[in-house]
PDB file of C-alpha atoms in Angstrom:
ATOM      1  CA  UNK A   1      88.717  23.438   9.526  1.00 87.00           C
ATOM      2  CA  UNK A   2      85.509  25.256  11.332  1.00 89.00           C
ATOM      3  CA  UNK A   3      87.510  24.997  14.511  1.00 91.00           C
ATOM      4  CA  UNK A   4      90.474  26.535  12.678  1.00 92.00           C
ATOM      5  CA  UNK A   5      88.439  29.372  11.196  1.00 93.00           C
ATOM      6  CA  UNK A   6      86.956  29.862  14.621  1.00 92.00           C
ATOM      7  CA  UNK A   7      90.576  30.189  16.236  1.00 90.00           C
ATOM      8  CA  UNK A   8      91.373  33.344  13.598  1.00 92.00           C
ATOM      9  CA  UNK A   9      88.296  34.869  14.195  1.00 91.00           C
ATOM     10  CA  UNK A  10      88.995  35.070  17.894  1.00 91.00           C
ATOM     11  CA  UNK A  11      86.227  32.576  19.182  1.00 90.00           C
ATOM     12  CA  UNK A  12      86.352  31.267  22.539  1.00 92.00           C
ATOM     13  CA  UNK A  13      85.317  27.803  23.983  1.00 93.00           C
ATOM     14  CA  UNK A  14      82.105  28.203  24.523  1.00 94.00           C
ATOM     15  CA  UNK A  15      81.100  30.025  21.114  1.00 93.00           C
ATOM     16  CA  UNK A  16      82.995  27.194  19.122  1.00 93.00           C
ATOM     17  CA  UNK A  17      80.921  24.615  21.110  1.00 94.00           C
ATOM     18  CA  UNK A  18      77.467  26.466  20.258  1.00 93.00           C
ATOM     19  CA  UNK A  19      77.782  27.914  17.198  1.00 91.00           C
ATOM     20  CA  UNK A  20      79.817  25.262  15.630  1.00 91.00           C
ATOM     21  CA  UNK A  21      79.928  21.700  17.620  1.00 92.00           C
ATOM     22  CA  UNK A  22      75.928  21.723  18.125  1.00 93.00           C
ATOM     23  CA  UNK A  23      74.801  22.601  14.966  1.00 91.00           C
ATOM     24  CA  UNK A  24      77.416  20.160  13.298  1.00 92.00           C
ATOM     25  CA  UNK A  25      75.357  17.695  15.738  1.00 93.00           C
ATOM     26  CA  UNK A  26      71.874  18.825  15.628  1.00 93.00           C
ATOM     27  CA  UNK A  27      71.099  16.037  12.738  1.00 93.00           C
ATOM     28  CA  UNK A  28      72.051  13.050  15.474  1.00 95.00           C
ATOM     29  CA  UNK A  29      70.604  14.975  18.365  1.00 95.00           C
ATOM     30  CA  UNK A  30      67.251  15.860  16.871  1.00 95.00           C
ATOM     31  CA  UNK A  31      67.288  11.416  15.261  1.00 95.00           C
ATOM     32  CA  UNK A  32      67.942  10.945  19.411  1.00 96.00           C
ATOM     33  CA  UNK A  33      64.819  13.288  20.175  1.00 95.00           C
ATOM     34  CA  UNK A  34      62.520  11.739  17.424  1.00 95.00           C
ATOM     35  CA  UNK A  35      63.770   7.846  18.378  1.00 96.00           C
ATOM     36  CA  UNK A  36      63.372   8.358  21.915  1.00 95.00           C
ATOM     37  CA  UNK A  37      59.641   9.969  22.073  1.00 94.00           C
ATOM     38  CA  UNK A  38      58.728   7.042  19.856  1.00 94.00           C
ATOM     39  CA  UNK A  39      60.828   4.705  21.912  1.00 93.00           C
ATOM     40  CA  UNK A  40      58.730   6.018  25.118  1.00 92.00           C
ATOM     41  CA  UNK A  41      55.493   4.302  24.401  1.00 92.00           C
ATOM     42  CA  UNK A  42      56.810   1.189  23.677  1.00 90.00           C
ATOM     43  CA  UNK A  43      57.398   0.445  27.800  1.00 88.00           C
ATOM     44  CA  UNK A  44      55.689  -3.310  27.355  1.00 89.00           C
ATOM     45  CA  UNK A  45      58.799  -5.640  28.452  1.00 88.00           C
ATOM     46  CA  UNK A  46      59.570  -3.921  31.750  1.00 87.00           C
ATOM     47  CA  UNK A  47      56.411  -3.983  33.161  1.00 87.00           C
ATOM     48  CA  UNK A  48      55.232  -7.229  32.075  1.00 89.00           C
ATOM     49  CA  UNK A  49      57.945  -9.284  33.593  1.00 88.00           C
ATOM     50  CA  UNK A  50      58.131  -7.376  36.686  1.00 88.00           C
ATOM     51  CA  UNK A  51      54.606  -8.346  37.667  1.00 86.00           C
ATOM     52  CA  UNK A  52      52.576 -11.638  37.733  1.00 81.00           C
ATOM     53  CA  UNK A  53      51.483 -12.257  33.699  1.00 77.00           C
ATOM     54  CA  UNK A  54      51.539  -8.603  33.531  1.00 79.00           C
ATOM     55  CA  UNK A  55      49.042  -7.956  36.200  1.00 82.00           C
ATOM     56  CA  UNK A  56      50.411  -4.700  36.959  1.00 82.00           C
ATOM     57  CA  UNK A  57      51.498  -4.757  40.094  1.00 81.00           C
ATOM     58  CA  UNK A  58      50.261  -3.293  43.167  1.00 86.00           C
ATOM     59  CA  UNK A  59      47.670  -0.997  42.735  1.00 84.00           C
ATOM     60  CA  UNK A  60      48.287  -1.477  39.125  1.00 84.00           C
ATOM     61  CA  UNK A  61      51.262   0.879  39.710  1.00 87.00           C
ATOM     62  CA  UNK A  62      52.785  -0.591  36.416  1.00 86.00           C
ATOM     63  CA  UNK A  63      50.316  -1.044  34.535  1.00 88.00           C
ATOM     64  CA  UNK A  64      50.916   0.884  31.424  1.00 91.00           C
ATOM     65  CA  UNK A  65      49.415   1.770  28.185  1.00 92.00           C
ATOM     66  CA  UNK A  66      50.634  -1.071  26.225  1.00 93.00           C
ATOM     67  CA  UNK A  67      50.494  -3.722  28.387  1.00 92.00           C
ATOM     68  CA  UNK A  68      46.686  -2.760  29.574  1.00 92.00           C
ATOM     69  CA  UNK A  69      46.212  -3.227  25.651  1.00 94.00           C
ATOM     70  CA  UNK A  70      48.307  -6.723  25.865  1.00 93.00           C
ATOM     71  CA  UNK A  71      45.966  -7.248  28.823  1.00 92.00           C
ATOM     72  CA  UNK A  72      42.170  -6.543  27.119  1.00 93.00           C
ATOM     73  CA  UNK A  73      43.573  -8.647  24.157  1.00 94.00           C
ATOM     74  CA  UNK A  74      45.352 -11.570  25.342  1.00 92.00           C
ATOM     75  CA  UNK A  75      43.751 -11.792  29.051  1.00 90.00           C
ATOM     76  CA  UNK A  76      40.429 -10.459  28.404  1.00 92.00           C
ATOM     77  CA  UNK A  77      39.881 -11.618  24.247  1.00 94.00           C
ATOM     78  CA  UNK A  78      38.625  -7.872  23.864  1.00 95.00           C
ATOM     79  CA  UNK A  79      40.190  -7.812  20.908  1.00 96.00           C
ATOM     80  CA  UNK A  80      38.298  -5.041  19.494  1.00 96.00           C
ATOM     81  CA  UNK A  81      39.352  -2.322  22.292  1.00 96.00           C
ATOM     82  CA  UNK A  82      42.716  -3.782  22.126  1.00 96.00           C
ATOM     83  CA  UNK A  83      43.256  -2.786  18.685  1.00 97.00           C
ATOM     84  CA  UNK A  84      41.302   0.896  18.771  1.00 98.00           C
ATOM     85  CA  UNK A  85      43.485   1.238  21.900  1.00 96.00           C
ATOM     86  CA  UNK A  86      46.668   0.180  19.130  1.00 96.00           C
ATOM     87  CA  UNK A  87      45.041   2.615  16.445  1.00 98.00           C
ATOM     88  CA  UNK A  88      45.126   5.548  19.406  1.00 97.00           C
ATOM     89  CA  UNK A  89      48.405   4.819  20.584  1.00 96.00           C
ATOM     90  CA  UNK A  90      49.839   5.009  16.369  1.00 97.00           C
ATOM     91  CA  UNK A  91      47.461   8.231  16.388  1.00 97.00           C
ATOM     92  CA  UNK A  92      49.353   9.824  19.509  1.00 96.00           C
ATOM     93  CA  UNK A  93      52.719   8.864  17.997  1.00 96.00           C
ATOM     94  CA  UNK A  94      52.238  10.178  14.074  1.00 97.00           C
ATOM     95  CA  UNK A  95      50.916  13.344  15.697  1.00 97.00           C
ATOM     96  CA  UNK A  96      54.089  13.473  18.117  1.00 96.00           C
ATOM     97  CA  UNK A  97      56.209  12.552  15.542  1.00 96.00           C
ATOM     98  CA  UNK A  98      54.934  15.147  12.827  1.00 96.00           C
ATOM     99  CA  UNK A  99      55.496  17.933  15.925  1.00 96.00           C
ATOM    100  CA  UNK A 100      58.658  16.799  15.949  1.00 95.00           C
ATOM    101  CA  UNK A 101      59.853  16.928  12.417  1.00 94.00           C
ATOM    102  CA  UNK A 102      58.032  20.390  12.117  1.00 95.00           C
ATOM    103  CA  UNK A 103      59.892  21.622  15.137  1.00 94.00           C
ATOM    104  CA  UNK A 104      62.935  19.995  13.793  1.00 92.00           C
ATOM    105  CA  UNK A 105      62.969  22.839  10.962  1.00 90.00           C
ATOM    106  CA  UNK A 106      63.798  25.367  12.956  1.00 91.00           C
ATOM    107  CA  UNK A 107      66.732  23.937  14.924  1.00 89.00           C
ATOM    108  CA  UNK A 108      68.437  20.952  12.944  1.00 91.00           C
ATOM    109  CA  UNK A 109      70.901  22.190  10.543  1.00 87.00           C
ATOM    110  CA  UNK A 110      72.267  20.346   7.720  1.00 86.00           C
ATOM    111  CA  UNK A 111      75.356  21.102   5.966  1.00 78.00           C
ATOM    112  CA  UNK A 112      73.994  21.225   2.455  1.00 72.00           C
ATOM    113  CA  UNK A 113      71.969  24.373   3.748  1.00 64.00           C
ATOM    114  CA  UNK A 114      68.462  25.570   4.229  1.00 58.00           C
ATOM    115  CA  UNK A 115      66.456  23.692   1.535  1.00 51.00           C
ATOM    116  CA  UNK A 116      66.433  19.891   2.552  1.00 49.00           C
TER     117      UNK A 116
END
């Protein structure tokens, strides 16, 4: 219907694709964005089973955030730095998150309109 509508007005190929096709999928693009930054500091698995008990590797060259926390608390029994290291990393993600949904406002359009 859009496309349609687009077609009578005269629109080309590209101006269908960005000012109908990407907003249509800016809701599943911008879930994408927001799933994915979160999904970035979760890297635990890789690392772990690529070294030796998650020693991290040469020159600890995969050693990251989580599993230096899995490290201090499971290794170590520093189970205190462990979980302010755990608090930090749910800081750095709510605050990354938040960005996110407040940038989201400007370029994520819905079909009911502005007010949701």
């Amino acid at each position: 219907m859009f496309y349609e509508a687009a077609d009578l007005d005269g629109a080309g190929v590209m101006q269908k694709f960005f000012y109908i096709t990407l907003p249509m999928i800016s809701p599943i693009i911008f879930f994408d964005v927001l799933t994915s930054t979160i999904g970035s500091f979760q890297i635990f698995q890789e690392a772990y089973v690529m070294t030796e008990n998650g020693s991290g590797g040469p020159g600890n060259s995969l050693l990251f955030y989580n599993l230096h926390m899995w490290n201090n608390a499971f290794e170590v029994f520093d189970m205190g730095y462990a979980s302010a290291m755990a608090w930090l990393l749910f800081i750095v993600v709510m605050i990354l998150t938040i960005i996110n949904m407040k940038i989201g406002k400007k370029w994520v359009h819905y079909e009911g309109g502005d007010d949701k």
